[in-house]
Coordinates of C-alpha atoms and ligand atoms in Angstrom, one line a residue:
X300 CA 22.2 -21.5 19.0
X301 CA 20.3 -19.6 16.4
X302 CA 19.1 -16.1 17.4
X303 CA 15.5 -15.9 18.3
X304 CA 14.9 -12.5 16.9
X305 CA 15.6 -11.0 13.5
X306 CA 18.2 -8.3 14.0
X307 CA 20.4 -6.6 11.4
X308 CA 24.1 -5.8 11.6
X309 CA 23.4 -2.4 13.1
X310 CA 21.2 -3.7 15.9
X311 CA 17.9 -2.8 14.4
X312 CA 15.2 -5.3 15.2
X313 CA 13.2 -6.3 12.1
X314 CA 9.7 -6.5 13.4
X315 CA 7.6 -5.4 10.5
X316 CA 7.2 -7.3 7.2
X317 CA 5.6 -5.9 4.0
X318 CA 4.5 -8.7 1.7
X319 CA 3.5 -8.2 -1.9
X320 CA 0.9 -10.7 -2.9
X321 CA 0.9 -9.8 -6.6
X322 CA 2.7 -7.6 -9.1
X323 CA -0.5 -7.0 -11.0
X324 CA -2.7 -4.0 -10.7
X325 CA -6.0 -2.7 -12.2
X326 CA -4.5 0.8 -12.3
X327 CA -1.5 2.2 -14.3
X328 CA -0.5 5.1 -12.1
X329 CA 1.9 7.2 -14.1
X330 CA 4.4 7.4 -11.2
X331 CA 4.4 3.7 -10.6
X332 CA 3.8 1.6 -13.7
X333 CA 4.3 1.7 -17.4
X334 CA 1.2 1.9 -19.5
X335 CA 1.6 -1.6 -20.6
X336 CA 1.6 -2.9 -17.0
X337 CA 4.2 -5.2 -15.6
X338 CA 5.4 -8.4 -17.2
X339 CA 3.3 -11.3 -16.1
X340 CA 5.1 -13.6 -13.7
X341 CA 4.0 -17.2 -14.3
X342 CA 1.6 -18.5 -11.7
X343 CA 3.9 -21.1 -10.3
X344 CA 6.6 -18.6 -9.4
X345 CA 4.2 -16.6 -7.1
X346 CA 4.0 -17.5 -3.5
X347 CA 0.7 -19.3 -2.6
X348 CA -1.3 -18.2 0.4
X349 CA -0.1 -21.5 2.1
X350 CA 3.5 -20.3 1.5
X351 CA 2.7 -16.9 3.0
X352 CA 1.0 -18.5 5.9
X353 CA 4.1 -20.6 6.6
X354 CA 6.3 -17.5 6.3
X355 CA 4.2 -15.6 8.8
X356 CA 4.3 -18.4 11.3
X357 CA 8.1 -18.5 11.2
X358 CA 8.4 -14.7 11.2
X359 CA 6.1 -14.5 14.2
X360 CA 8.4 -16.8 16.1
X361 CA 11.3 -14.5 15.1
X362 CA 9.6 -11.5 16.7
X363 CA 7.7 -9.9 13.8
X364 CA 4.6 -8.2 15.1
X365 CA 3.2 -6.6 12.0
X366 CA 2.5 -7.8 8.5
X367 CA 1.3 -5.4 5.8
X368 CA -0.1 -6.8 2.5
X369 CA 0.5 -4.8 -0.6
X370 CA 1.3 -5.2 -4.3
X371 CA 0.6 -4.3 -7.2
X372 CA -3.0 -4.1 -6.0
X373 CA -3.4 -6.8 -3.3
X374 CA -7.2 -6.9 -3.7
X375 CA -7.0 -8.1 -7.3
X376 CA -5.6 -11.4 -6.0
X377 CA -8.4 -13.8 -5.6
X378 CA -8.9 -15.2 -2.1
X379 CA -7.0 -12.4 -0.4
X380 CA -9.8 -11.4 2.0
X381 CA -10.5 -14.9 3.3
X382 CA -6.7 -15.4 3.6
X383 CA -6.3 -12.2 5.7
X384 CA -9.2 -13.4 7.8
X385 CA -7.5 -16.7 8.5
X386 CA -4.3 -14.8 9.5
X387 CA -6.2 -12.6 11.9
X388 CA -7.8 -15.7 13.5
X389 CA -4.6 -17.8 13.6
X390 CA -2.2 -15.1 14.9
X391 CA -4.2 -13.0 17.4
X392 CA -1.2 -10.9 18.5
X393 CA -0.2 -10.1 14.9
X394 CA -1.1 -6.7 13.5
X395 CA -2.4 -7.5 10.0
X396 CA -2.5 -4.5 7.6
X397 CA -3.4 -3.7 4.0
X398 CA -2.3 -1.1 1.5
X399 CA -4.8 -0.7 -1.4
X400 CA -5.8 1.7 -4.2
X401 CA -9.3 1.4 -2.8
X402 CA -11.0 0.5 -6.1
X403 CA -12.3 -2.9 -4.9
X404 CA -12.8 -1.9 -1.3
X405 CA -16.5 -1.3 -1.1
X406 CA -17.5 -5.0 -1.5
X407 CA -15.1 -6.3 1.2
X408 CA -15.0 -3.4 3.7
X409 CA -17.5 -5.0 6.2
X410 CA -15.5 -8.2 6.2
X411 CA -12.2 -6.4 6.7
X412 CA -13.6 -4.7 9.7
X413 CA -15.2 -7.9 11.1
X414 CA -12.0 -9.9 10.9
X415 CA -10.1 -7.3 13.0
X416 CA -7.7 -6.0 10.4
X417 CA -5.5 -3.5 12.3
X418 CA -4.8 -1.0 9.7
X419 CA -5.6 0.0 6.1
X420 CA -3.9 2.5 3.9
X421 CA -5.9 3.8 0.9
X422 CA -4.0 5.6 -1.8
X423 CA -5.8 8.7 -3.1
X424 CA -3.7 11.4 -4.7
X425 CA -6.5 13.9 -5.8
X426 CA -10.2 14.5 -5.4
X427 CA -10.5 15.8 -9.0
X428 CA -12.1 13.0 -11.1
X429 CA -10.3 14.1 -14.3
X430 CA -6.9 14.4 -12.7
X431 CA -7.5 11.1 -11.0
X432 CA -8.3 9.4 -14.3
X433 CA -5.3 11.0 -15.9
X434 CA -2.9 9.9 -13.2
X435 CA -4.2 6.3 -13.0
X436 CA -4.6 6.2 -16.8
X437 CA -8.4 5.7 -16.7
X438 CA -9.6 4.7 -13.3
X439 CA -12.7 6.1 -11.7
X440 CA -12.4 8.3 -8.5
X441 CA -15.9 7.3 -7.4
X442 CA -14.9 3.7 -6.8
X443 CA -12.3 4.8 -4.3
X444 CA -14.6 7.3 -2.5
X445 CA -17.2 4.6 -2.3
X446 CA -14.6 2.2 -0.8
X447 CA -13.6 4.7 1.9
X448 CA -17.2 5.4 2.7
X449 CA -18.0 1.7 2.9
X450 CA -15.1 1.2 5.4
X451 CA -16.3 4.0 7.6
X452 CA -19.9 2.9 7.4
X453 CA -18.9 -0.5 8.4
X454 CA -17.5 1.0 11.7
X455 CA -13.8 0.8 10.9
X456 CA -12.8 3.6 13.2
X457 CA -15.0 2.5 16.1
X458 CA -13.6 -1.0 15.7
X459 CA -10.1 0.5 16.3
X460 CA -8.8 0.1 12.7
X461 CA -6.2 2.7 11.7
X462 CA -7.5 4.2 8.5
X463 CA -5.0 6.3 6.5
X464 CA -5.0 8.0 3.2
X465 CA -1.7 8.1 1.3
X466 CA -1.0 10.9 -1.1
X467 CA 2.0 10.9 -3.3
X468 CA 3.0 14.6 -4.0
X469 CA 3.9 15.4 -7.6
X470 CA 4.7 18.9 -8.8
X471 CA 2.3 20.2 -11.3
X472 CA -0.2 17.4 -10.6
X473 CA -1.5 17.6 -7.1
X474 CA 0.8 19.9 -5.2
X475 CA -2.0 22.5 -5.2
X476 CA -4.7 20.0 -4.0
X477 CA -3.2 19.6 -0.5
X478 CA -5.8 21.8 1.2
X479 CA -8.8 19.9 -0.2
X480 CA -7.3 16.6 0.6
X481 CA -6.6 17.7 4.2
X482 CA -10.2 18.8 4.6
X483 CA -11.5 15.5 3.1
X484 CA -9.5 13.5 5.6
X485 CA -10.3 15.8 8.5
X486 CA -14.1 15.6 7.8
X487 CA -13.9 11.8 8.0
X488 CA -11.5 11.5 10.9
X489 CA -8.9 9.6 8.9
X490 CA -5.2 10.3 9.0
X491 CA -3.7 11.7 5.8
X492 CA -0.1 11.1 5.0
X493 CA 1.8 12.9 2.3
X494 CA 4.5 10.8 0.6
X495 CA 7.3 12.4 -1.1
X496 CA 7.7 11.0 -4.6
X497 CA 10.6 8.5 -4.6
X498 CA 13.0 8.2 -7.4
X499 CA 12.8 4.4 -7.8
X500 CA 12.3 4.0 -11.4
X501 CA 14.2 6.0 -14.0
X502 CA 11.4 5.6 -16.6
X503 CA 9.0 7.7 -14.5
X504 CA 11.2 9.9 -12.3
X505 CA 12.1 13.4 -13.1
X506 CA 13.7 15.8 -10.7
X507 CA 11.1 18.4 -11.5
X508 CA 8.3 16.2 -10.3
X509 CA 9.6 16.0 -6.7
X510 CA 8.1 18.5 -4.4
X511 CA 9.3 18.8 -0.8
X512 CA 6.5 18.5 1.8
X513 CA 7.6 21.8 3.5
X514 CA 6.9 23.7 0.3
X515 CA 3.4 22.2 0.1
X516 CA 2.7 23.0 3.7
X517 CA 3.9 26.6 3.4
X518 CA 1.5 27.2 0.5
X519 CA -1.6 26.4 2.6
X520 CA -3.8 29.4 3.6
X521 CA -3.4 28.3 7.3
X522 CA 0.3 27.5 7.0
X523 CA 1.2 29.2 10.2
X524 CA -1.2 26.9 12.2
X525 CA 0.7 23.7 11.2
X526 CA 3.4 22.7 13.7
X527 CA 5.5 19.7 13.6
X528 CA 4.8 17.3 16.4
X529 CA 7.9 15.7 18.0
X530 CA 6.3 12.4 18.6
X531 CA 3.3 11.3 16.7
X532 CA 1.4 8.0 17.1
X533 CA 4.4 5.8 16.8
X534 CA 3.4 2.8 14.8
X535 CA 6.2 0.2 14.9
X536 CA 8.7 3.0 14.4
X537 CA 7.1 4.0 11.1
X538 CA 8.8 6.5 8.9
X539 CA 6.0 9.1 9.1
X540 CA 6.5 12.3 11.0
X541 CA 3.4 14.3 12.1
X542 CA 2.2 17.9 12.0
X543 CA -0.7 19.2 14.0
X544 CA -3.0 22.1 13.3
X545 CA -3.2 24.4 16.3
X546 CA -6.6 25.6 15.2
X547 CA -8.5 22.4 14.3
X548 CA -6.4 19.9 16.1
X549 CA -6.1 17.8 12.9
X550 CA -3.0 15.8 12.5
X551 CA -1.3 14.9 9.2
X552 CA 1.7 12.8 8.5
X553 CA 4.5 13.1 6.0
X554 CA 6.8 10.4 4.8
X555 CA 10.0 12.2 3.7
X556 CA 12.1 9.4 2.3
X557 CA 13.8 11.9 0.0
X558 CA 14.3 15.1 1.9
X559 CA 14.9 13.4 5.3
X560 CA 16.0 9.8 5.8
X561 CA 14.5 7.6 8.4
X562 CA 16.9 4.7 8.1
X563 CA 18.2 4.8 11.7
X564 CA 14.8 3.5 13.0
X565 CA 13.9 1.3 10.0
X566 CA 12.5 -2.0 11.2
X567 CA 11.2 -3.2 7.8
X568 CA 11.7 -6.2 5.7
X569 CA 10.0 -6.6 2.3
X570 CA 9.0 -9.8 0.5
X571 CA 8.1 -9.7 -3.2
X572 CA 5.4 -11.9 -4.6
X573 CA 8.0 -14.3 -5.9
X574 CA 9.5 -14.8 -2.5
X575 CA 12.5 -12.5 -2.7
X576 CA 13.4 -10.7 0.6
X577 CA 14.4 -7.1 0.0
X578 CA 15.9 -5.5 3.0
X579 CA 15.8 -1.9 1.8
X580 CA 13.7 -0.1 -0.8
X581 CA 16.8 1.6 -2.1
X582 CA 19.0 -1.4 -2.4
X583 CA 19.1 -4.2 -5.0
X584 CA 20.2 -6.8 -2.5
X585 CA 17.8 -9.6 -2.2
X586 CA 17.6 -13.2 -0.9
X587 CA 15.2 -15.8 -2.2
X588 CA 13.2 -17.7 0.3
X589 CA 10.9 -19.2 -2.4
X590 CA 12.4 -22.8 -2.3
X591 CA 12.6 -22.9 1.5
X592 CA 9.0 -21.8 1.7
X593 CA 7.7 -24.3 -0.9
X594 CA 9.6 -27.1 0.8
X595 CA 8.2 -26.0 4.2
X596 CA 11.8 -26.2 5.4
X597 CA 11.8 -24.0 8.6
X598 CA 15.5 -24.4 9.2
X599 CA 16.4 -23.2 5.7
X600 CA 13.9 -20.4 5.8
X601 CA 15.3 -19.1 9.1
X602 CA 18.8 -19.3 7.6
X603 CA 17.8 -17.3 4.6
X604 CA 16.0 -14.7 6.6
X605 CA 19.1 -14.1 8.8
X606 CA 21.2 -14.0 5.7
X607 CA 18.9 -11.3 4.4
X608 CA 18.9 -9.3 7.7
X609 CA 22.7 -9.0 7.6
X610 CA 22.5 -7.4 4.1
X611 CA 20.4 -4.5 5.3
X612 CA 22.4 -1.4 4.7
X613 CA 22.9 1.2 7.4
X614 CA 21.2 3.8 5.2
X615 CA 19.5 3.6 1.8
X616 CA 21.1 5.2 -1.2
X617 CA 19.1 7.1 -3.8
X618 CA 21.5 6.0 -6.5
X619 CA 21.2 3.6 -9.4
X620 CA 17.5 4.0 -10.1
X621 CA 16.4 1.3 -12.3
X622 CA 13.3 -0.6 -13.3
X623 CA 14.0 -3.5 -11.0
X624 CA 13.0 -1.3 -8.1
X625 CA 9.7 -0.2 -9.4
X626 CA 7.3 0.2 -6.4
X627 CA 4.7 -2.2 -7.9
X628 CA 7.4 -4.9 -7.9
X629 CA 8.7 -4.4 -4.4
X630 CA 5.4 -3.5 -2.8
X631 CA 5.6 0.1 -1.8
Ligands
SAM726 N1 -1.8 -0.7 -5.2 C1 -1.7 -0.3 -3.8 C2 -1.8 1.2 -3.7 O1 -1.7 1.9 -4.7 O2 -2.0 1.6 -2.5 C3 -0.5 -0.9 -3.1 C4 0.8 -0.8 -3.8 S1 1.5 0.8 -4.1 C5 3.0 0.4 -4.9 C6 1.9 1.3 -2.5 C7 2.1 2.8 -2.3 O3 3.3 3.2 -3.1 C8 1.0 3.7 -2.8 O4 0.6 4.5 -1.8 C9 1.6 4.4 -4.0 O5 1.0 5.7 -4.1 C10 3.1 4.5 -3.6 N2 4.0 4.7 -4.6 C11 4.1 4.1 -5.9 N3 5.2 4.6 -6.6 C12 5.7 5.6 -5.8 C13 6.9 6.4 -5.9 N4 7.6 6.4 -7.0 N5 7.1 7.3 -4.9 C14 6.4 7.3 -3.8 N6 5.3 6.5 -3.5 C15 5.0 5.6 -4.5
SF4_727 FE1 -1.2 0.1 -9.0 FE2 -0.7 1.1 -6.5 FE3 1.1 1.2 -8.5 FE4 -1.1 2.7 -8.7 S1 0.5 2.9 -7.1 S2 -0.2 1.4 -10.3 S3 -2.6 1.4 -7.8 S4 0.4 -0.6 -7.6

């Protein structure tokens, strides 16, 4: 009999899927994409929302409890908001989440709150408009700030939505902005998470750009107030660890993919917009589920998913960086 839950060869239950709905993005963040953007994938090779709906139904039966939608920039894909709304309505126990650059958030924030989206991560690396434009190659900071305000004004926090701000730390760019970003998040009651820059793509990675979180924390004026917290709000065994400020009570998270691995508790599965299952951010192994999805062949789809689960390595390797593993392709 076929197993009813997705488990890998090391006994880890795969209960969290991250699905990229597009490779395209309206930004060109220097650490993520080349200036020319990514090569356009023909429309017919991209999963339709009906394909994704079918995938979620099958994954739900296999024990997946959380689905995060990402990209590229997911909100540039037309129809995403009504699609998320239909998922929330059709799968009441499923935690539906979104990762976005925030630029298109202000228009849809009330709808996201109304549908019961469980979590939203907004990427915001600096509060300096000039630096922001330089890093994104031309985007406006105001759009993102308006998006965050719209979300909070729509009652996201009181509706129980988890609102997080993701900051990728890059030496010489925003490593000195940490204090301001912490205050910004604290004033709004949202959780800030610092993400260590990951060496996924050799065209943008340089060893000097990486800055360990500990160093950033130690440089804060109130460094001695920050203590690491043994167990933070565990969200489906996420990779974030938490620190709490003894004076203000503010909590911040850190995702230390580089300086400290979190593979032992990894419960993730990633699906690219072309229907490739990637079982580890640091591995090139992938299994295509595109044909099975398109054919609505549940048996074949389950088989392919189990095949992928078995390929999940015990621990990710930071070797062989290449452009095939750019974040915008895999979906962060
Ligand atoms: N466009 C959306 C956004 O920016 O939030 C979703 C996709 S983006 C690829 C997902 C997350 O990956 C963002 O928080 C982004 O900052 C992060 N990211 C991109 N490249 C990265 C890298 N090389 N190292 C660490 N994080 C990275
Ligand atoms: Fe686009 Fe997000 Fe990559 Fe920036 S990090 S280029 S917003 S996909």
